[in-house]
């Protein structure tokens, strides 16, 4: 797993006075512009939003939300009083007109200058950074209304008689104050909703136990912080406790609930030699484990990092939104100016007052934030939900592309099958015994990572055969291995390897075909250029595979199997599973070529595999899908990882992909439709027909709720049926 992205060397990100100090090592990023990253809090130079930690804080203590709450509640009473005075003061004759103007000024000053200070700071930064955004519009709108009102209060004589209404030059302190209060309220609603999009990561972070019980060399035991656990430590895991870190069982047996990481509800039986995943729950028996991965190397930590990375990546669909948003603010400012002069020059009296109010309404109701949040919020919720169901997306592009896949290429060993093969038999050639064939093959296979090699080595050790250390070991990924054992040159692999070595296999071909017809994988062993024998290993098909393939077929996918096994074995397995197309004895280069050929035919290809030999094809496919039970190389080459290694996860991921893209489209259409209708309405285009004008305060409420609505719609993905 790649380390966290270092701080960006991009534009300077200004500090926000509401945001406190950063924890050591924390990385902060913008929820809308993931390329903005730094090692301390601040505000985004592009959109003005407060930067968020890449990994959320478990205590959910958002300093921006605390600051906005304080500003909102302290100044809300002042905004209400100013609004009441503006609407009813002249009717109730509470104070004379001149005094009322000054009272409104005094009451609105702390609202605008203190509560609205973050908005004006961010609006100014948007101008300095030449990145107009939501805060540009809000600061222009409220600033224009407030400055105009202050001038009208201090120097009313500079305005013509057409600006006089009810005995005074009209002032709009209530518009400036109420807009700021409503914007604060909208930000609080949005921040609360956005915090829920990180719920999946927070739940994953909360899974990790805080302590572990370590066995000491003197036979005693001690409870230690999880940070003090080291590789090689022996830990006791009692019934009902969580597994502290990743490792392997060395004593005892139990059932372990892995559902929090894999989405699989049935507990998994664990006994000596089986692997344990940190943060899973030991349900019954007592276990002693040996630590193999701690800290950032554990499966849980890697999942958290992968989910965080995916949540902050950009979907291809977002490029359109970014392109539109880039010109949106400038267009709105231009419309506001046209509104002001259009009403002032051609509108009914008091025309310039109408022009000012409608121009402010245009500036306030436009919401580029809703447009910018439309896709990131859907991505965050979708990746979070996938993580809780054992599906990890590496980036947003994988979410958007998976729904388009029409062809799935699958490896056999470890993907369709359990990946834990069992040795069946060794068939010797003339001059060799079965035990000697097994001993030589196992000695050579000690250097191989392949599951079939592991089965051969385990069987040889179980029979008590004395294995020799291999020399000059060489792996021909996908076709077999070569090396020297006891001074003999050995080659172990399929018929392709034997052909390369110039070793005829006709003498054992009938036995090999019979074993392959039963579904076994057959490997030939050659010693010093002569056939020494063959070895058969069977790998049972996963119980979930038939169901998974049936679901994928029902979804319209064509299933293609590409395996290094012989054609007979491949066809035998494919016939049982109803696979559409079969390729046997393929090399990594052959798998890569198969992906490229299908893509040239116009197919959108996904590749599912678990081994090093699958890595090139995983990287080249439109969507690479790695089994979480496979190699790190495969997972690093893929865009999606199935934690459990269960192909049913592909159906889940595909359903989530479709739901997420639908949700993104809904959000984008909502944001575009909202602005497409709201801006003309605020400009007063309906006034000649209906007499309707939109108050700036109503515009502020609509703007504030628009972003919260987009986030709320994204949150529906958490409950969407897949």
XYZ file of C-alpha atoms in Angstrom:
722
model
C 0.000 0.000 0.000
C 1.362 3.393 -0.991
C 2.066 5.827 1.823
C -0.120 8.844 2.373
C 0.323 11.540 -0.257
C 2.780 14.202 0.894
C 1.760 17.842 1.154
C 1.106 19.474 -2.190
C 3.646 21.832 -3.610
C 0.805 23.745 -5.312
C -0.677 27.145 -4.438
C -0.477 28.494 -0.930
C -3.464 27.546 1.170
C -4.357 30.347 3.603
C -5.015 29.722 7.251
C -8.511 30.142 8.665
C -8.747 31.737 12.094
C -11.383 29.182 13.103
C -9.229 26.145 12.558
C -6.865 24.840 15.209
C -3.542 23.080 15.182
C -3.067 19.849 13.258
C -2.134 16.471 14.752
C 1.380 15.346 13.869
C 1.475 13.618 10.480
C -2.059 14.631 9.467
C -2.745 15.511 5.831
C -5.507 18.013 5.021
C -7.353 18.162 1.720
C -10.329 19.877 0.115
C -13.562 17.848 -0.244
C -14.065 19.336 -3.715
C -10.473 19.647 -4.967
C -8.470 16.616 -3.861
C -5.265 17.947 -5.425
C -5.076 20.567 -2.656
C -3.120 18.918 0.183
C -1.040 20.237 3.045
C 0.109 19.262 6.536
C -1.949 21.871 8.446
C -5.551 23.146 8.490
C -6.610 26.031 6.283
C -9.026 26.907 3.509
C -9.007 25.806 -0.124
C -7.650 28.485 -2.480
C -9.981 27.265 -5.223
C -13.386 26.969 -3.549
C -12.853 28.500 -0.104
C -14.046 25.443 1.805
C -12.219 24.462 4.988
C -9.720 21.667 4.428
C -10.563 18.337 6.045
C -8.204 15.691 7.408
C -7.590 12.910 4.899
C -8.457 10.438 7.666
C -11.372 11.687 9.806
C -11.112 12.210 13.538
C -12.983 9.610 15.577
C -14.250 12.180 18.076
C -16.016 14.074 15.226
C -14.764 17.395 16.605
C -14.938 19.649 13.537
C -13.402 23.040 14.460
C -15.113 24.807 11.562
C -18.508 23.565 12.678
C -17.842 24.635 16.268
C -16.812 28.107 15.096
C -19.837 28.523 12.816
C -22.161 27.362 15.593
C -20.733 30.000 17.916
C -21.068 32.769 15.350
C -24.575 31.655 14.363
C -26.132 31.408 17.840
C -24.507 34.562 19.208
C -25.737 36.738 16.337
C -29.062 35.086 15.443
C -31.023 37.233 17.973
C -29.535 40.387 16.413
C -30.559 39.294 12.919
C -34.097 38.557 14.107
C -34.431 41.971 15.769
C -33.138 43.771 12.658
C -35.601 41.788 10.507
C -38.540 42.633 12.801
C -37.611 46.339 12.810
C -37.297 46.416 9.019
C -40.645 44.692 8.463
C -42.783 46.114 11.263
C -40.947 49.086 12.803
C -42.706 51.739 10.723
C -46.094 50.125 11.333
C -45.722 49.757 15.078
C -44.063 53.185 15.468
C -41.576 51.729 17.951
C -39.031 54.425 17.113
C -38.895 57.280 14.637
C -37.559 56.580 11.162
C -34.152 58.188 11.647
C -33.506 56.384 14.924
C -34.618 53.056 13.471
C -31.989 53.323 10.737
C -29.217 53.823 13.289
C -30.527 50.989 15.513
C -30.482 48.625 12.524
C -26.906 49.670 11.742
C -25.702 49.068 15.299
C -27.416 45.670 15.534
C -26.240 44.451 12.134
C -22.600 45.496 12.617
C -21.568 42.447 14.736
C -23.518 40.127 12.420
C -21.805 41.358 9.259
C -18.346 42.178 10.604
C -17.910 39.301 13.094
C -20.298 36.473 12.136
C -19.706 37.133 8.436
C -15.957 37.615 8.757
C -15.031 34.104 7.443
C -17.200 34.698 4.371
C -15.531 38.009 3.516
C -12.057 36.524 4.171
C -12.762 33.677 1.782
C -14.332 36.001 -0.755
C -11.190 38.163 -0.725
C -8.958 35.082 -1.048
C -10.985 33.966 -4.079
C -10.146 37.277 -5.763
C -6.470 37.151 -4.724
C -6.174 33.554 -6.010
C -8.193 34.383 -9.153
C -10.537 31.543 -8.348
C -14.077 32.979 -8.060
C -16.380 30.737 -6.060
C -19.417 30.629 -3.785
C -17.817 33.000 -1.279
C -17.154 35.562 -4.010
C -20.892 35.771 -4.637
C -21.905 35.825 -0.974
C -19.350 38.485 -0.022
C -20.293 40.637 -3.030
C -24.021 40.321 -2.341
C -23.988 40.960 1.404
C -21.185 43.504 1.083
C -23.095 45.503 -1.542
C -26.281 45.532 0.544
C -24.432 46.517 3.736
C -22.140 49.182 2.231
C -25.068 50.742 0.371
C -27.062 50.851 3.616
C -24.182 52.397 5.589
C -23.762 55.151 2.965
C -27.534 55.711 2.972
C -27.403 56.088 6.766
C -24.359 58.352 6.993
C -24.955 60.467 3.869
C -28.554 60.128 2.673
C -28.284 63.371 0.735
C -26.107 61.805 -1.979
C -29.058 59.741 -3.237
C -31.780 61.134 -5.542
C -35.394 61.337 -4.407
C -36.220 58.099 -6.215
C -34.285 56.199 -3.492
C -36.518 57.590 -0.702
C -39.140 55.219 0.698
C -41.374 55.785 3.753
C -39.580 58.947 4.742
C -35.987 57.694 4.446
C -33.496 56.391 1.919
C -34.164 52.693 1.837
C -31.641 50.563 3.792
C -31.181 46.808 3.691
C -29.381 45.909 6.889
C -31.898 43.109 7.428
C -30.953 41.567 4.069
C -27.216 41.558 4.868
C -27.695 40.268 8.442
C -30.288 37.591 7.657
C -28.352 36.370 4.593
C -25.265 35.840 6.774
C -27.285 34.023 9.454
C -28.976 31.814 6.881
C -25.645 31.087 5.178
C -24.190 30.063 8.548
C -27.199 27.807 9.092
C -26.761 26.271 5.652
C -23.069 25.662 6.324
C -23.902 23.943 9.615
C -26.423 21.679 7.891
C -23.932 20.879 5.130
C -21.055 20.204 7.542
C -23.244 17.879 9.595
C -24.317 15.991 6.479
C -20.753 15.852 5.124
C -19.502 14.386 8.390
C -21.783 11.396 7.775
C -20.074 10.648 4.449
C -16.974 9.638 6.443
C -18.959 7.321 8.696
C -17.535 4.206 6.997
C -13.914 5.215 7.601
C -14.725 6.207 11.176
C -16.320 2.811 11.788
C -13.250 1.090 10.335
C -10.903 3.196 12.479
C -12.992 2.341 15.528
C -12.630 -1.402 14.933
C -9.008 -1.595 15.992
C -8.510 -2.710 19.615
C -6.483 -0.431 21.859
C -4.553 -3.141 23.746
C -3.151 -6.649 23.235
C -2.212 -9.480 25.615
C 1.432 -10.467 24.984
C 3.037 -13.733 26.100
C 6.417 -13.142 27.755
C 9.455 -15.395 27.437
C 9.219 -16.384 31.120
C 5.718 -17.763 30.602
C 3.898 -14.750 31.999
C 1.434 -12.509 30.221
C 0.971 -8.729 30.062
C -1.500 -6.263 28.580
C 0.231 -3.700 26.373
C -0.914 -0.803 24.131
C -1.458 -1.859 20.538
C 1.318 0.559 19.503
C 3.835 -1.531 21.477
C 3.120 -4.747 19.546
C 5.981 -5.822 17.265
C 6.366 -8.368 14.475
C 7.161 -11.768 15.974
C 5.348 -11.158 19.284
C 3.109 -13.946 20.536
C -0.339 -12.750 21.601
C -3.225 -14.454 23.331
C -6.713 -13.780 21.928
C -9.432 -14.847 24.333
C -13.068 -15.589 23.383
C -14.998 -12.373 22.767
C -11.845 -10.335 22.125
C -10.749 -8.706 18.888
C -7.657 -9.936 17.072
C -5.101 -7.154 17.766
C -3.041 -7.248 14.533
C -2.494 -9.453 11.483
C -0.777 -12.756 12.109
C -0.996 -16.532 12.102
C -2.456 -19.013 14.605
C 0.227 -20.983 16.462
C -2.000 -22.598 19.118
C -5.689 -23.349 19.559
C -8.738 -23.238 17.315
C -11.783 -21.008 17.136
C -14.328 -19.345 14.871
C -13.566 -15.760 13.912
C -16.158 -13.235 12.764
C -14.596 -11.312 9.844
C -17.815 -9.610 8.719
C -16.671 -6.115 9.689
C -13.937 -6.284 7.039
C -15.186 -8.770 4.463
C -18.972 -8.425 4.612
C -19.181 -12.229 5.039
C -21.668 -12.932 7.885
C -20.583 -16.535 8.602
C -17.697 -16.917 11.111
C -14.583 -18.577 9.696
C -12.974 -21.553 11.422
C -9.340 -20.927 12.378
C -6.760 -23.441 13.503
C -2.981 -23.719 13.665
C -1.355 -22.247 10.558
C -4.374 -20.168 9.499
C -4.053 -16.422 9.041
C -5.821 -13.872 11.227
C -6.860 -10.341 10.276
C -6.510 -7.617 12.883
C -9.775 -6.137 14.312
C -11.814 -9.288 13.556
C -13.714 -10.877 16.453
C -12.746 -14.172 18.108
C -16.113 -15.709 18.929
C -15.445 -18.984 20.759
C -12.112 -20.699 21.479
C -8.835 -19.270 22.786
C -6.038 -18.621 20.315
C -2.336 -17.861 20.477
C -1.068 -15.976 17.445
C 2.248 -14.757 16.099
C 2.268 -11.163 14.818
C 3.221 -10.713 11.163
C 1.974 -7.194 10.350
C 1.525 -4.218 12.645
C 0.707 -0.522 12.331
C 0.185 0.750 8.803
C 0.974 -2.702 7.331
C -2.166 -4.409 8.683
C -5.086 -5.237 6.421
C -7.309 -2.810 8.346
C -4.855 0.076 7.933
C -4.455 -0.655 4.235
C -8.228 -0.749 3.783
C -8.605 2.604 5.558
C -5.875 4.157 3.405
C -7.367 2.748 0.205
C -10.865 3.990 1.053
C -9.532 7.446 1.980
C -7.598 7.592 -1.292
C -10.645 6.570 -3.325
C -12.915 9.046 -1.557
C -10.654 11.938 -2.454
C -10.118 10.952 -6.099
C -12.033 12.575 -8.948
C -14.520 10.768 -11.139
C -14.325 11.445 -14.898
C -17.835 12.906 -14.622
C -16.489 15.556 -12.273
C -14.379 17.092 -15.038
C -17.539 18.443 -16.624
C -18.696 19.904 -13.319
C -15.281 21.499 -12.720
C -15.293 22.978 -16.217
C -18.776 24.446 -15.744
C -18.030 25.741 -12.245
C -14.916 27.518 -13.501
C -17.017 29.970 -15.556
C -20.136 29.865 -13.420
C -19.269 32.622 -10.933
C -18.143 35.070 -13.609
C -21.379 34.449 -15.500
C -23.440 35.068 -12.360
C -21.611 38.344 -11.627
C -22.273 39.458 -15.212
C -25.972 38.579 -14.850
C -26.116 40.504 -11.549
C -24.652 43.617 -13.226
C -27.111 43.325 -16.119
C -29.919 42.945 -13.592
C -28.843 46.047 -11.676
C -28.563 48.295 -14.735
C -31.542 46.741 -16.516
C -33.865 47.438 -13.598
C -32.278 50.801 -12.876
C -32.636 52.082 -16.429
C -35.875 50.450 -17.533
C -37.690 49.239 -14.391
C -40.594 50.852 -12.513
C -39.926 53.318 -9.691
C -37.989 53.051 -7.462
C -36.022 51.415 -10.296
C -32.514 51.537 -8.827
C -33.725 50.087 -5.534
C -35.297 47.227 -7.479
C -32.055 46.871 -9.409
C -29.954 46.648 -6.245
C -32.200 44.145 -4.485
C -32.556 41.894 -7.510
C -28.809 42.005 -8.240
C -28.115 40.947 -4.637
C -30.669 38.136 -4.994
C -28.900 36.888 -8.138
C -25.533 36.868 -6.377
C -26.896 35.089 -3.314
C -29.079 32.396 -4.882
C -26.380 31.088 -7.244
C -24.632 28.126 -5.661
C -21.478 26.788 -7.327
C -20.910 24.783 -4.137
C -23.858 22.489 -4.950
C -22.355 21.863 -8.383
C -18.900 21.205 -6.941
C -20.156 18.794 -4.282
C -22.378 16.810 -6.658
C -19.885 14.035 -7.483
C -17.422 14.039 -4.522
C -20.182 13.368 -1.994
C -21.527 10.414 -4.008
C -18.005 8.993 -4.323
C -17.354 9.306 -0.586
C -20.574 7.521 0.376
C -20.182 4.798 -2.285
C -16.585 3.944 -1.357
C -17.500 3.913 2.310
C -20.388 1.533 1.777
C -18.256 -0.689 -0.423
C -15.605 -0.926 2.302
C -18.161 -2.212 4.804
C -19.128 -4.954 2.322
C -15.621 -6.113 1.494
C -15.268 -4.153 -1.772
C -12.419 -1.629 -1.962
C -12.318 0.907 -4.796
C -8.893 2.405 -5.477
C -10.276 5.493 -7.215
C -13.443 7.187 -8.399
C -12.816 6.209 -12.033
C -13.269 2.540 -11.079
C -16.703 3.313 -9.632
C -17.761 5.122 -12.776
C -16.315 2.547 -15.220
C -17.359 -0.753 -13.623
C -21.027 -0.365 -14.599
C -19.967 -0.252 -18.283
C -18.095 -3.575 -18.195
C -19.533 -6.230 -20.519
C -16.713 -8.828 -20.427
C -15.033 -10.361 -17.404
C -11.758 -12.317 -17.684
C -11.071 -14.550 -14.691
C -8.041 -16.495 -13.584
C -8.723 -19.975 -12.194
C -6.454 -20.687 -9.221
C -7.388 -18.484 -6.258
C -10.112 -16.692 -8.199
C -12.595 -19.376 -9.248
C -11.045 -21.922 -6.899
C -10.112 -21.834 -3.226
C -6.458 -21.120 -3.942
C -5.552 -23.788 -1.355
C -4.816 -26.764 -3.615
C -4.460 -30.279 -2.275
C -1.791 -32.649 -3.602
C -3.261 -35.702 -5.319
C -0.464 -37.867 -6.696
C 2.943 -38.074 -8.316
C 3.308 -40.255 -11.397
C 6.968 -41.221 -12.040
C 8.599 -41.799 -15.424
C 10.938 -44.735 -15.955
C 13.900 -44.658 -13.608
C 12.204 -42.580 -10.889
C 9.988 -43.317 -7.899
C 6.936 -41.292 -6.908
C 8.662 -40.127 -3.696
C 11.725 -38.972 -5.627
C 9.583 -37.018 -8.090
C 7.746 -35.375 -5.171
C 11.001 -34.622 -3.295
C 12.693 -33.011 -6.287
C 9.608 -30.969 -7.194
C 9.080 -29.819 -3.601
C 12.737 -28.870 -3.207
C 12.527 -26.688 -6.311
C 9.120 -25.220 -5.366
C 10.394 -23.878 -2.048
C 11.270 -20.711 -3.953
C 7.841 -20.285 -5.585
C 4.921 -18.179 -4.345
C 2.255 -20.103 -6.303
C -0.495 -21.952 -4.345
C 0.145 -25.129 -6.366
C 3.789 -25.050 -5.284
C 2.728 -24.635 -1.666
C 0.569 -27.778 -1.900
C 3.506 -29.812 -3.240
C 5.887 -28.556 -0.548
C 3.357 -29.262 2.227
C 2.797 -32.803 0.998
C 6.528 -33.565 0.824
C 7.058 -32.326 4.362
C 4.039 -34.266 5.577
C 5.639 -37.444 4.167
C 8.911 -36.616 5.906
C 10.912 -36.261 2.700
C 14.285 -34.522 3.037
C 14.158 -31.380 0.909
C 17.275 -29.792 -0.555
C 17.831 -26.067 -1.014
C 17.244 -24.977 -4.645
C 19.946 -23.103 -6.531
C 19.681 -20.716 -9.496
C 15.918 -20.581 -8.991
C 14.020 -18.904 -11.836
C 10.274 -18.352 -12.114
C 8.689 -18.288 -15.556
C 5.469 -16.780 -14.217
C 2.473 -18.626 -15.543
C 4.284 -21.606 -17.056
C 6.494 -22.999 -14.259
C 9.867 -22.763 -12.535
C 13.480 -23.806 -13.176
C 16.504 -24.334 -10.971
C 19.065 -26.796 -9.654
C 18.598 -29.325 -6.878
C 21.357 -31.730 -5.784
C 23.323 -30.764 -8.905
C 20.497 -31.632 -11.283
C 18.902 -29.103 -13.628
C 15.154 -29.187 -12.984
C 12.167 -27.710 -14.799
C 8.673 -27.973 -13.311
C 5.616 -26.659 -15.151
C 3.136 -27.102 -17.971
C 3.649 -28.364 -21.504
C 4.737 -24.911 -22.713
C 7.698 -25.024 -20.329
C 8.517 -28.571 -21.425
C 8.487 -27.497 -25.084
C 10.828 -24.611 -24.274
C 13.119 -27.056 -22.476
C 12.934 -29.541 -25.375
C 11.548 -32.319 -23.164
C 8.973 -34.679 -24.771
C 6.056 -35.627 -22.513
C 4.359 -38.264 -24.683
C 5.199 -41.098 -22.271
C 2.944 -39.677 -19.556
C 0.439 -37.811 -21.763
C -2.446 -40.345 -21.286
C -2.167 -40.204 -17.469
C -1.967 -36.397 -17.602
C -5.114 -36.110 -19.742
C -7.038 -38.443 -17.450
C -6.124 -36.352 -14.392
C -6.991 -33.107 -16.186
C -10.380 -34.504 -17.207
C -11.087 -34.860 -13.479
C -10.246 -31.153 -13.000
C -6.750 -31.575 -11.577
C -3.819 -29.326 -12.474
C -0.891 -31.262 -13.906
C 2.785 -30.233 -13.816
C 5.591 -32.068 -15.536
C 9.005 -32.471 -13.911
C 12.112 -32.661 -16.088
C 15.581 -33.457 -14.740
C 18.701 -32.820 -16.824
C 16.617 -32.579 -19.991
C 14.643 -35.821 -19.433
C 11.078 -36.334 -18.234
C 11.132 -37.453 -14.583
C 7.391 -37.578 -13.900
C 4.295 -35.526 -13.335
C 2.464 -34.185 -10.296
C -1.297 -33.645 -9.992
C -2.799 -31.060 -7.644
C -6.515 -30.368 -7.310
C -7.967 -27.061 -6.241
C -11.685 -27.192 -5.367
C -13.977 -24.542 -6.817
C -15.135 -22.014 -4.206
C -18.651 -22.717 -2.972
C -19.650 -19.158 -3.874
C -18.296 -19.254 -7.446
C -21.336 -20.839 -9.237
C -23.703 -18.327 -7.601
C -21.386 -15.431 -8.452
C -21.022 -16.430 -12.111
C -24.772 -16.967 -12.451
C -25.403 -13.443 -11.153
C -22.827 -11.973 -13.540
C -24.315 -13.859 -16.481
C -27.769 -12.586 -15.488
C -26.332 -9.050 -15.576
C -25.290 -9.606 -19.207
C -21.550 -10.175 -18.758
C -19.539 -12.549 -20.918
C -17.212 -14.661 -18.749
C -13.800 -15.652 -20.120
C -11.372 -17.915 -18.226
C -7.630 -17.551 -18.800
C -5.425 -19.940 -16.827
C -1.951 -21.404 -16.872
C -3.485 -24.877 -16.442
C -3.688 -27.255 -19.386
C -6.593 -26.915 -21.849
C -8.237 -30.136 -20.638
C -8.289 -29.003 -17.000
C -9.495 -25.566 -18.035
C -12.324 -26.968 -20.155
C -13.351 -29.344 -17.380
C -13.706 -26.516 -14.853
C -15.340 -24.200 -17.391
C -17.942 -26.793 -18.347
C -18.976 -27.215 -14.709
C -19.317 -23.453 -14.220
C -20.903 -22.495 -17.547
C -18.031 -20.217 -18.588
C -18.430 -18.757 -22.095
C -14.832 -18.834 -23.369
C -11.754 -20.766 -22.199
C -8.012 -20.240 -22.697
C -5.546 -22.727 -21.190
C -1.771 -22.703 -20.724
C -1.640 -18.922 -21.072
C 1.359 -16.853 -19.988
C 1.143 -13.385 -18.402
C 1.832 -11.973 -21.873
C -1.025 -14.079 -23.286
C -3.438 -12.703 -20.671
C -2.357 -9.178 -21.501
C -2.827 -9.855 -25.216
C -6.285 -11.310 -24.542
C -7.341 -8.136 -22.722
C -6.045 -5.970 -25.572
C -7.751 -8.106 -28.249
C -11.131 -7.887 -26.509
C -10.731 -4.141 -26.075
C -9.987 -3.745 -29.799
C -13.241 -5.626 -30.465
C -15.037 -2.819 -28.636
C -15.592 -4.627 -25.361
C -15.225 -3.002 -21.942
C -13.063 -5.516 -20.078
C -12.653 -6.288 -16.405
C -9.938 -8.706 -15.279
C -10.171 -10.627 -12.004
C -7.074 -12.378 -10.656
C -4.911 -12.909 -7.604
C -1.343 -13.706 -8.672
C 1.797 -11.973 -9.854
C 1.186 -13.455 -13.305
C -2.162 -11.592 -13.443
C -0.657 -8.160 -12.710
C -0.041 -7.014 -16.340
C -3.591 -7.904 -17.392
C -5.061 -6.330 -14.239
C -3.261 -3.087 -15.004
C -4.270 -3.070 -18.703
C -7.951 -3.935 -18.241
C -10.555 -1.173 -18.146
C -11.181 -2.314 -14.564
C -8.761 -4.585 -12.688
C -10.240 -6.636 -9.836
C -7.881 -8.306 -7.368
C -8.684 -10.993 -4.842
C -7.818 -9.785 -1.336
C -6.506 -13.275 -0.609
C -3.913 -12.933 -3.370
C -0.541 -11.241 -3.772
C 0.287 -7.607 -3.004
C 1.451 -7.154 -6.601
C -1.984 -8.110 -7.916
C -3.751 -5.771 -5.480
C -1.438 -2.893 -6.339
C -2.149 -3.416 -10.051
C -5.934 -3.460 -9.670
C -8.516 -0.715 -9.222
C -10.837 -2.843 -7.098
C -9.953 -5.323 -4.366
C -12.373 -7.952 -3.049
C -11.248 -8.372 0.553
C -12.759 -11.839 0.911
C -11.641 -12.994 -2.533
C -15.278 -13.849 -3.310
C -16.475 -13.207 -6.886
C -19.920 -12.313 -5.533
C -18.268 -9.060 -4.571
C -18.148 -8.126 -8.278
C -21.954 -8.099 -8.433
C -22.036 -5.980 -5.291
C -19.414 -3.610 -6.712
C -21.243 -3.375 -10.032
C -24.539 -2.583 -8.313
C -22.789 0.059 -6.228
C -21.182 1.491 -9.369
C -24.546 1.870 -11.083
C -26.163 3.357 -7.978
C -23.303 5.828 -7.454
C -23.332 7.034 -11.072
C -27.125 7.447 -10.959
C -26.699 9.433 -7.756
C -23.996 11.651 -9.282
C -26.215 12.383 -12.279
C -29.122 13.255 -9.976
C -26.907 15.637 -8.015
C -25.529 17.302 -11.146
C -28.990 17.727 -12.663
C -30.311 19.107 -9.390
C -27.477 21.644 -9.137
C -27.805 22.713 -12.781
C -31.618 22.872 -12.651
C -31.550 24.771 -9.357
C -29.249 27.438 -10.764
C -30.948 27.431 -14.164
C -34.296 28.318 -12.542
C -33.096 30.254 -9.502
C -30.887 32.850 -11.201
C -33.512 34.064 -13.735
C -36.159 34.113 -11.003
C -33.903 36.223 -8.790
C -33.188 38.560 -11.707
C -36.928 39.283 -11.909
C -37.744 37.837 -15.338
C -41.217 36.821 -14.071
C -42.050 40.259 -12.704
C -43.693 41.587 -15.900
C -46.035 38.557 -15.948
C -46.670 37.757 -12.286
C -45.378 40.681 -10.262
C -43.078 38.260 -8.376
C -39.716 39.311 -7.029
C -37.393 37.135 -4.971
C -36.254 38.549 -1.651
C -32.491 38.254 -1.034
C -33.319 36.512 2.247
C -35.381 33.857 0.475
C -32.530 33.512 -2.022
C -30.089 32.985 0.872
C -32.268 30.260 2.375
C -32.565 28.497 -0.990
C -28.805 28.732 -1.562
C -28.021 27.358 1.887
C -30.359 24.408 1.488
C -29.141 23.515 -2.005
C -25.734 22.205 -0.900
C -27.249 20.355 2.038
C -29.761 18.770 -0.346
C -26.988 17.494 -2.623
C -25.183 15.925 0.336
C -28.459 14.492 1.633
C -29.177 12.860 -1.704
C -25.676 11.328 -1.725
C -26.308 9.865 1.735
C -29.209 7.854 0.317
C -26.572 5.539 -1.179
C -25.970 4.129 2.287
C -29.400 2.452 2.195
C -29.762 1.865 -1.561
C -30.552 -1.733 -2.496
C -27.842 -3.204 -4.759
